[in-house]
Structure formats: structure tokens, C-alpha cells
PDB file of C-alpha atoms in Angstrom:
ATOM      1  CA  MET A 283      98.793  95.112  97.071  1.00 68.00           C
ATOM      2  CA  GLU A 284      97.684  91.670  96.670  1.00 71.00           C
ATOM      3  CA  LYS A 285      94.842  90.683  99.052  1.00 68.00           C
ATOM      4  CA  LYS A 286      96.444  87.780 100.807  1.00 71.00           C
ATOM      5  CA  ASN A 287      99.257  90.211 101.886  1.00 83.00           C
ATOM      6  CA  ALA A 288      96.717  92.851 103.118  1.00 89.00           C
ATOM      7  CA  LYS A 289      96.402  92.691 106.994  1.00 95.00           C
ATOM      8  CA  ILE A 290      92.848  93.736 108.293  1.00 97.00           C
ATOM      9  CA  LEU A 291      92.124  94.689 111.827  1.00 98.00           C
ATOM     10  CA  LEU A 292      88.357  94.684 112.913  1.00 98.00           C
ATOM     11  CA  ILE A 293      87.301  97.141 115.639  1.00 96.00           C
ATOM     12  CA  ASP A 294      83.674  96.550 116.479  1.00 95.00           C
ATOM     13  CA  ASP A 295      81.871  96.075 119.788  1.00 94.00           C
ATOM     14  CA  ASN A 296      79.079  93.721 118.100  1.00 93.00           C
ATOM     15  CA  ASP A 297      80.281  90.042 118.023  1.00 95.00           C
ATOM     16  CA  VAL A 298      78.003  89.173 115.078  1.00 93.00           C
ATOM     17  CA  THR A 299      79.204  92.022 113.127  1.00 92.00           C
ATOM     18  CA  ARG A 300      82.932  91.109 113.705  1.00 95.00           C
ATOM     19  CA  GLU A 301      81.985  87.376 112.788  1.00 96.00           C
ATOM     20  CA  VAL A 302      80.248  88.137 109.735  1.00 94.00           C
ATOM     21  CA  LEU A 303      83.080  90.747 108.393  1.00 96.00           C
ATOM     22  CA  ARG A 304      85.806  87.770 109.396  1.00 97.00           C
ATOM     23  CA  VAL A 305      83.890  85.271 107.493  1.00 96.00           C
ATOM     24  CA  ILE A 306      83.322  87.303 104.350  1.00 96.00           C
ATOM     25  CA  LEU A 307      87.014  88.746 104.311  1.00 96.00           C
ATOM     26  CA  ARG A 308      88.600  85.242 104.992  1.00 95.00           C
ATOM     27  CA  SER A 309      86.320  83.752 102.341  1.00 94.00           C
ATOM     28  CA  GLU A 310      87.900  86.410  99.846  1.00 94.00           C
ATOM     29  CA  GLY A 311      91.425  85.473 100.962  1.00 93.00           C
ATOM     30  CA  TYR A 312      92.075  88.328 103.224  1.00 94.00           C
ATOM     31  CA  ASN A 313      94.202  87.952 106.238  1.00 95.00           C
ATOM     32  CA  VAL A 314      92.120  89.242 109.375  1.00 97.00           C
ATOM     33  CA  ALA A 315      95.123  89.724 111.750  1.00 97.00           C
ATOM     34  CA  GLY A 316      93.015  90.912 114.769  1.00 97.00           C
ATOM     35  CA  GLU A 317      89.838  92.032 116.318  1.00 98.00           C
ATOM     36  CA  ALA A 318      88.853  94.382 119.174  1.00 96.00           C
ATOM     37  CA  THR A 319      85.676  95.104 120.871  1.00 95.00           C
ATOM     38  CA  ASP A 320      86.541  98.934 121.977  1.00 93.00           C
ATOM     39  CA  GLY A 321      88.351 101.858 120.627  1.00 93.00           C
ATOM     40  CA  GLY A 322      91.406 101.616 123.227  1.00 94.00           C
ATOM     41  CA  THR A 323      91.910  97.920 122.637  1.00 95.00           C
ATOM     42  CA  GLY A 324      91.636  98.615 119.093  1.00 95.00           C
ATOM     43  CA  LEU A 325      94.284 101.318 119.229  1.00 95.00           C
ATOM     44  CA  GLU A 326      96.528  99.030 121.061  1.00 96.00           C
ATOM     45  CA  LEU A 327      96.259  96.180 118.617  1.00 97.00           C
ATOM     46  CA  ALA A 328      96.548  98.622 115.511  1.00 97.00           C
ATOM     47  CA  VAL A 329      99.855  99.817 116.738  1.00 97.00           C
ATOM     48  CA  LYS A 330     101.168  96.352 117.706  1.00 97.00           C
ATOM     49  CA  LEU A 331      99.894  94.767 114.331  1.00 97.00           C
ATOM     50  CA  ARG A 332     100.410  97.615 111.904  1.00 97.00           C
ATOM     51  CA  PRO A 333      97.403  96.513 109.703  1.00 97.00           C
ATOM     52  CA  ASP A 334      97.017  97.631 106.165  1.00 96.00           C
ATOM     53  CA  LEU A 335      93.325  98.280 106.505  1.00 96.00           C
ATOM     54  CA  ILE A 336      91.367  98.902 109.884  1.00 97.00           C
ATOM     55  CA  MET A 337      87.552  98.355 109.708  1.00 96.00           C
ATOM     56  CA  LEU A 338      86.220 100.678 112.582  1.00 94.00           C
ATOM     57  CA  ASP A 339      82.847 101.059 114.077  1.00 92.00           C
ATOM     58  CA  ILE A 340      81.908 104.497 115.087  1.00 87.00           C
ATOM     59  CA  VAL A 341      79.614 103.667 117.890  1.00 86.00           C
ATOM     60  CA  MET A 342      81.212 101.743 120.750  1.00 87.00           C
ATOM     61  CA  PRO A 343      81.318 101.699 124.500  1.00 83.00           C
ATOM     62  CA  LYS A 344      84.208 103.679 126.424  1.00 86.00           C
ATOM     63  CA  ILE A 345      85.974 104.930 123.383  1.00 88.00           C
ATOM     64  CA  SER A 346      84.294 105.540 120.104  1.00 87.00           C
ATOM     65  CA  GLY A 347      85.575 105.015 116.575  1.00 88.00           C
ATOM     66  CA  THR A 348      85.304 108.950 116.124  1.00 87.00           C
ATOM     67  CA  GLU A 349      87.460 109.578 119.221  1.00 90.00           C
ATOM     68  CA  ILE A 350      90.391 106.942 118.097  1.00 92.00           C
ATOM     69  CA  LEU A 351      90.261 107.912 114.420  1.00 92.00           C
ATOM     70  CA  PRO A 352      92.795 111.032 114.763  1.00 92.00           C
ATOM     71  CA  ARG A 353      95.117 108.664 117.053  1.00 94.00           C
ATOM     72  CA  ILE A 354      95.054 106.151 114.304  1.00 94.00           C
ATOM     73  CA  ARG A 355      95.687 108.809 111.434  1.00 92.00           C
ATOM     74  CA  GLU A 356      98.718 110.075 113.834  1.00 94.00           C
ATOM     75  CA  LEU A 357     100.069 106.940 114.746  1.00 95.00           C
ATOM     76  CA  LEU A 358      99.547 104.790 111.579  1.00 95.00           C
ATOM     77  CA  PRO A 359      99.491 107.346 108.768  1.00 93.00           C
ATOM     78  CA  ASP A 360      99.805 104.744 106.172  1.00 92.00           C
ATOM     79  CA  ALA A 361      96.918 102.691 107.466  1.00 94.00           C
ATOM     80  CA  ARG A 362      93.852 102.692 105.183  1.00 94.00           C
ATOM     81  CA  VAL A 363      90.464 103.226 107.535  1.00 94.00           C
ATOM     82  CA  LEU A 364      87.092 102.036 106.693  1.00 93.00           C
ATOM     83  CA  MET A 365      84.070 103.264 108.986  1.00 90.00           C
ATOM     84  CA  VAL A 366      81.457 100.306 109.516  1.00 89.00           C
ATOM     85  CA  THR A 367      78.381 102.176 110.894  1.00 83.00           C
ATOM     86  CA  ALA A 368      74.551 101.967 110.969  1.00 81.00           C
ATOM     87  CA  ASN A 369      74.665 105.800 111.699  1.00 71.00           C
ATOM     88  CA  LYS A 370      73.621 107.529 108.306  1.00 71.00           C
ATOM     89  CA  ASP A 371      73.930 110.891 110.207  1.00 74.00           C
ATOM     90  CA  GLN A 372      75.691 113.354 107.670  1.00 76.00           C
ATOM     91  CA  GLU A 373      77.417 115.381 110.460  1.00 79.00           C
ATOM     92  CA  THR A 374      79.042 112.353 111.819  1.00 73.00           C
ATOM     93  CA  ILE A 375      80.006 110.961 108.295  1.00 74.00           C
ATOM     94  CA  SER A 376      81.325 114.526 107.377  1.00 79.00           C
ATOM     95  CA  GLU A 377      83.477 114.513 110.600  1.00 76.00           C
ATOM     96  CA  VAL A 378      85.023 111.015 109.948  1.00 74.00           C
ATOM     97  CA  VAL A 379      85.634 111.931 106.228  1.00 75.00           C
ATOM     98  CA  LYS A 380      87.410 115.131 107.293  1.00 79.00           C
ATOM     99  CA  ASN A 381      89.298 112.919 109.836  1.00 75.00           C
ATOM    100  CA  GLY A 382      90.850 110.924 106.791  1.00 79.00           C
ATOM    101  CA  ILE A 383      88.812 107.651 106.221  1.00 85.00           C
ATOM    102  CA  HIS A 384      89.160 106.071 103.165  1.00 87.00           C
ATOM    103  CA  GLY A 385      85.342 105.025 102.873  1.00 86.00           C
ATOM    104  CA  TYR A 386      82.459 103.696 104.811  1.00 84.00           C
ATOM    105  CA  ILE A 387      80.131 100.719 104.833  1.00 88.00           C
ATOM    106  CA  LEU A 388      76.412 101.053 106.287  1.00 84.00           C
ATOM    107  CA  LYS A 389      75.047  98.553 108.448  1.00 83.00           C
ATOM    108  CA  PRO A 390      72.821  96.592 107.436  1.00 83.00           C
ATOM    109  CA  PHE A 391      75.621  95.389 104.800  1.00 82.00           C
ATOM    110  CA  ASN A 392      75.728  92.692 102.208  1.00 88.00           C
ATOM    111  CA  ALA A 393      78.690  90.625 101.420  1.00 92.00           C
ATOM    112  CA  GLN A 394      79.189  92.058  97.943  1.00 93.00           C
ATOM    113  CA  LYS A 395      79.310  95.743  99.151  1.00 91.00           C
ATOM    114  CA  ILE A 396      82.038  94.729 101.693  1.00 93.00           C
ATOM    115  CA  ILE A 397      83.936  92.877  99.182  1.00 94.00           C
ATOM    116  CA  ASP A 398      83.732  95.492  96.508  1.00 94.00           C
ATOM    117  CA  THR A 399      84.774  98.301  99.011  1.00 93.00           C
ATOM    118  CA  VAL A 400      87.662  96.554 100.747  1.00 94.00           C
ATOM    119  CA  ALA A 401      88.972  95.457  97.411  1.00 93.00           C
ATOM    120  CA  SER A 402      88.789  99.075  96.044  1.00 92.00           C
ATOM    121  CA  VAL A 403      90.756 100.303  99.143  1.00 92.00           C
ATOM    122  CA  ILE A 404      93.219  97.447  99.062  1.00 91.00           C
ATOM    123  CA  ALA A 405      93.848  97.924  95.442  1.00 90.00           C
ATOM    124  CA  LYS A 406      94.939 101.614  96.111  1.00 85.00           C
ATOM    125  CA  ILE A 407      97.645 100.685  98.574  1.00 80.00           C
ATOM    126  CA  ASN A 408     101.283 100.948  97.216  1.00 67.00           C
ATOM    127  CA  LYS A 409     100.266 102.119  93.758  1.00 52.00           C
TER     128      LYS A 409
END
């Protein structure tokens, strides 16, 4: 899949994180189709937008990323999910990997790491 055709949804309660991700992704030619600040809104947007890639924060108010991940997998089986987290806890990472994520990005992140990780996930779509 070409990156300009890939629709990306950002789900993260931190405004700065979403802004940084949006700026980096758009500067690389990606289509950031939507943004949500919590899991519930994120899930609704995901169903509406049907993104190719969802960048999902783990720790959020109301509904966490780990809580909506199984619903995303069920409702959007073709969507790729990258977890974005400051949580290096092995147990949490094991849980989200078990639930079918396609990778994760640890905060604080650098632009190149995001670009490389997103590019590798997008490249595997429709192969």
C-alpha cells in the first residue's frame, strides 16, 4: 500500500503526543484521517473511518487502549494497530501483543522511530 493512500487514526489523550504524531506522519505524506482523546470516541471513529492503521495509546481516561483493543480487532479485523505507550511493563506489552497488535512505539519517541515503524506496518498491508 502506498503511504498516501493509508488512512491513520490517532487515539491518545495527550494533545502534545497527538500533535507530534500528526506533524511527523503528515510530513511523511501520510493521511491522518482522524483523532480521538479516549477509547470510546476512538472506537466510534475507527468504525466510521475504517482506518488502515490505528495508533493507540494504552493509558487513557475512561476507557483504556487495552480495553478497546479486543473490540477493534473484532470490528475491524483488517486494521493494523500500533500501541503508543510510555509503559515498559512486560505484562502490559505481552497482553496487547496477545490481543493482536502489529507493533508498539515507546514514549518518549523520536521521529525516525515513528517513521520507520509506521512504514514497515503500512508496507505489509495488502501484500
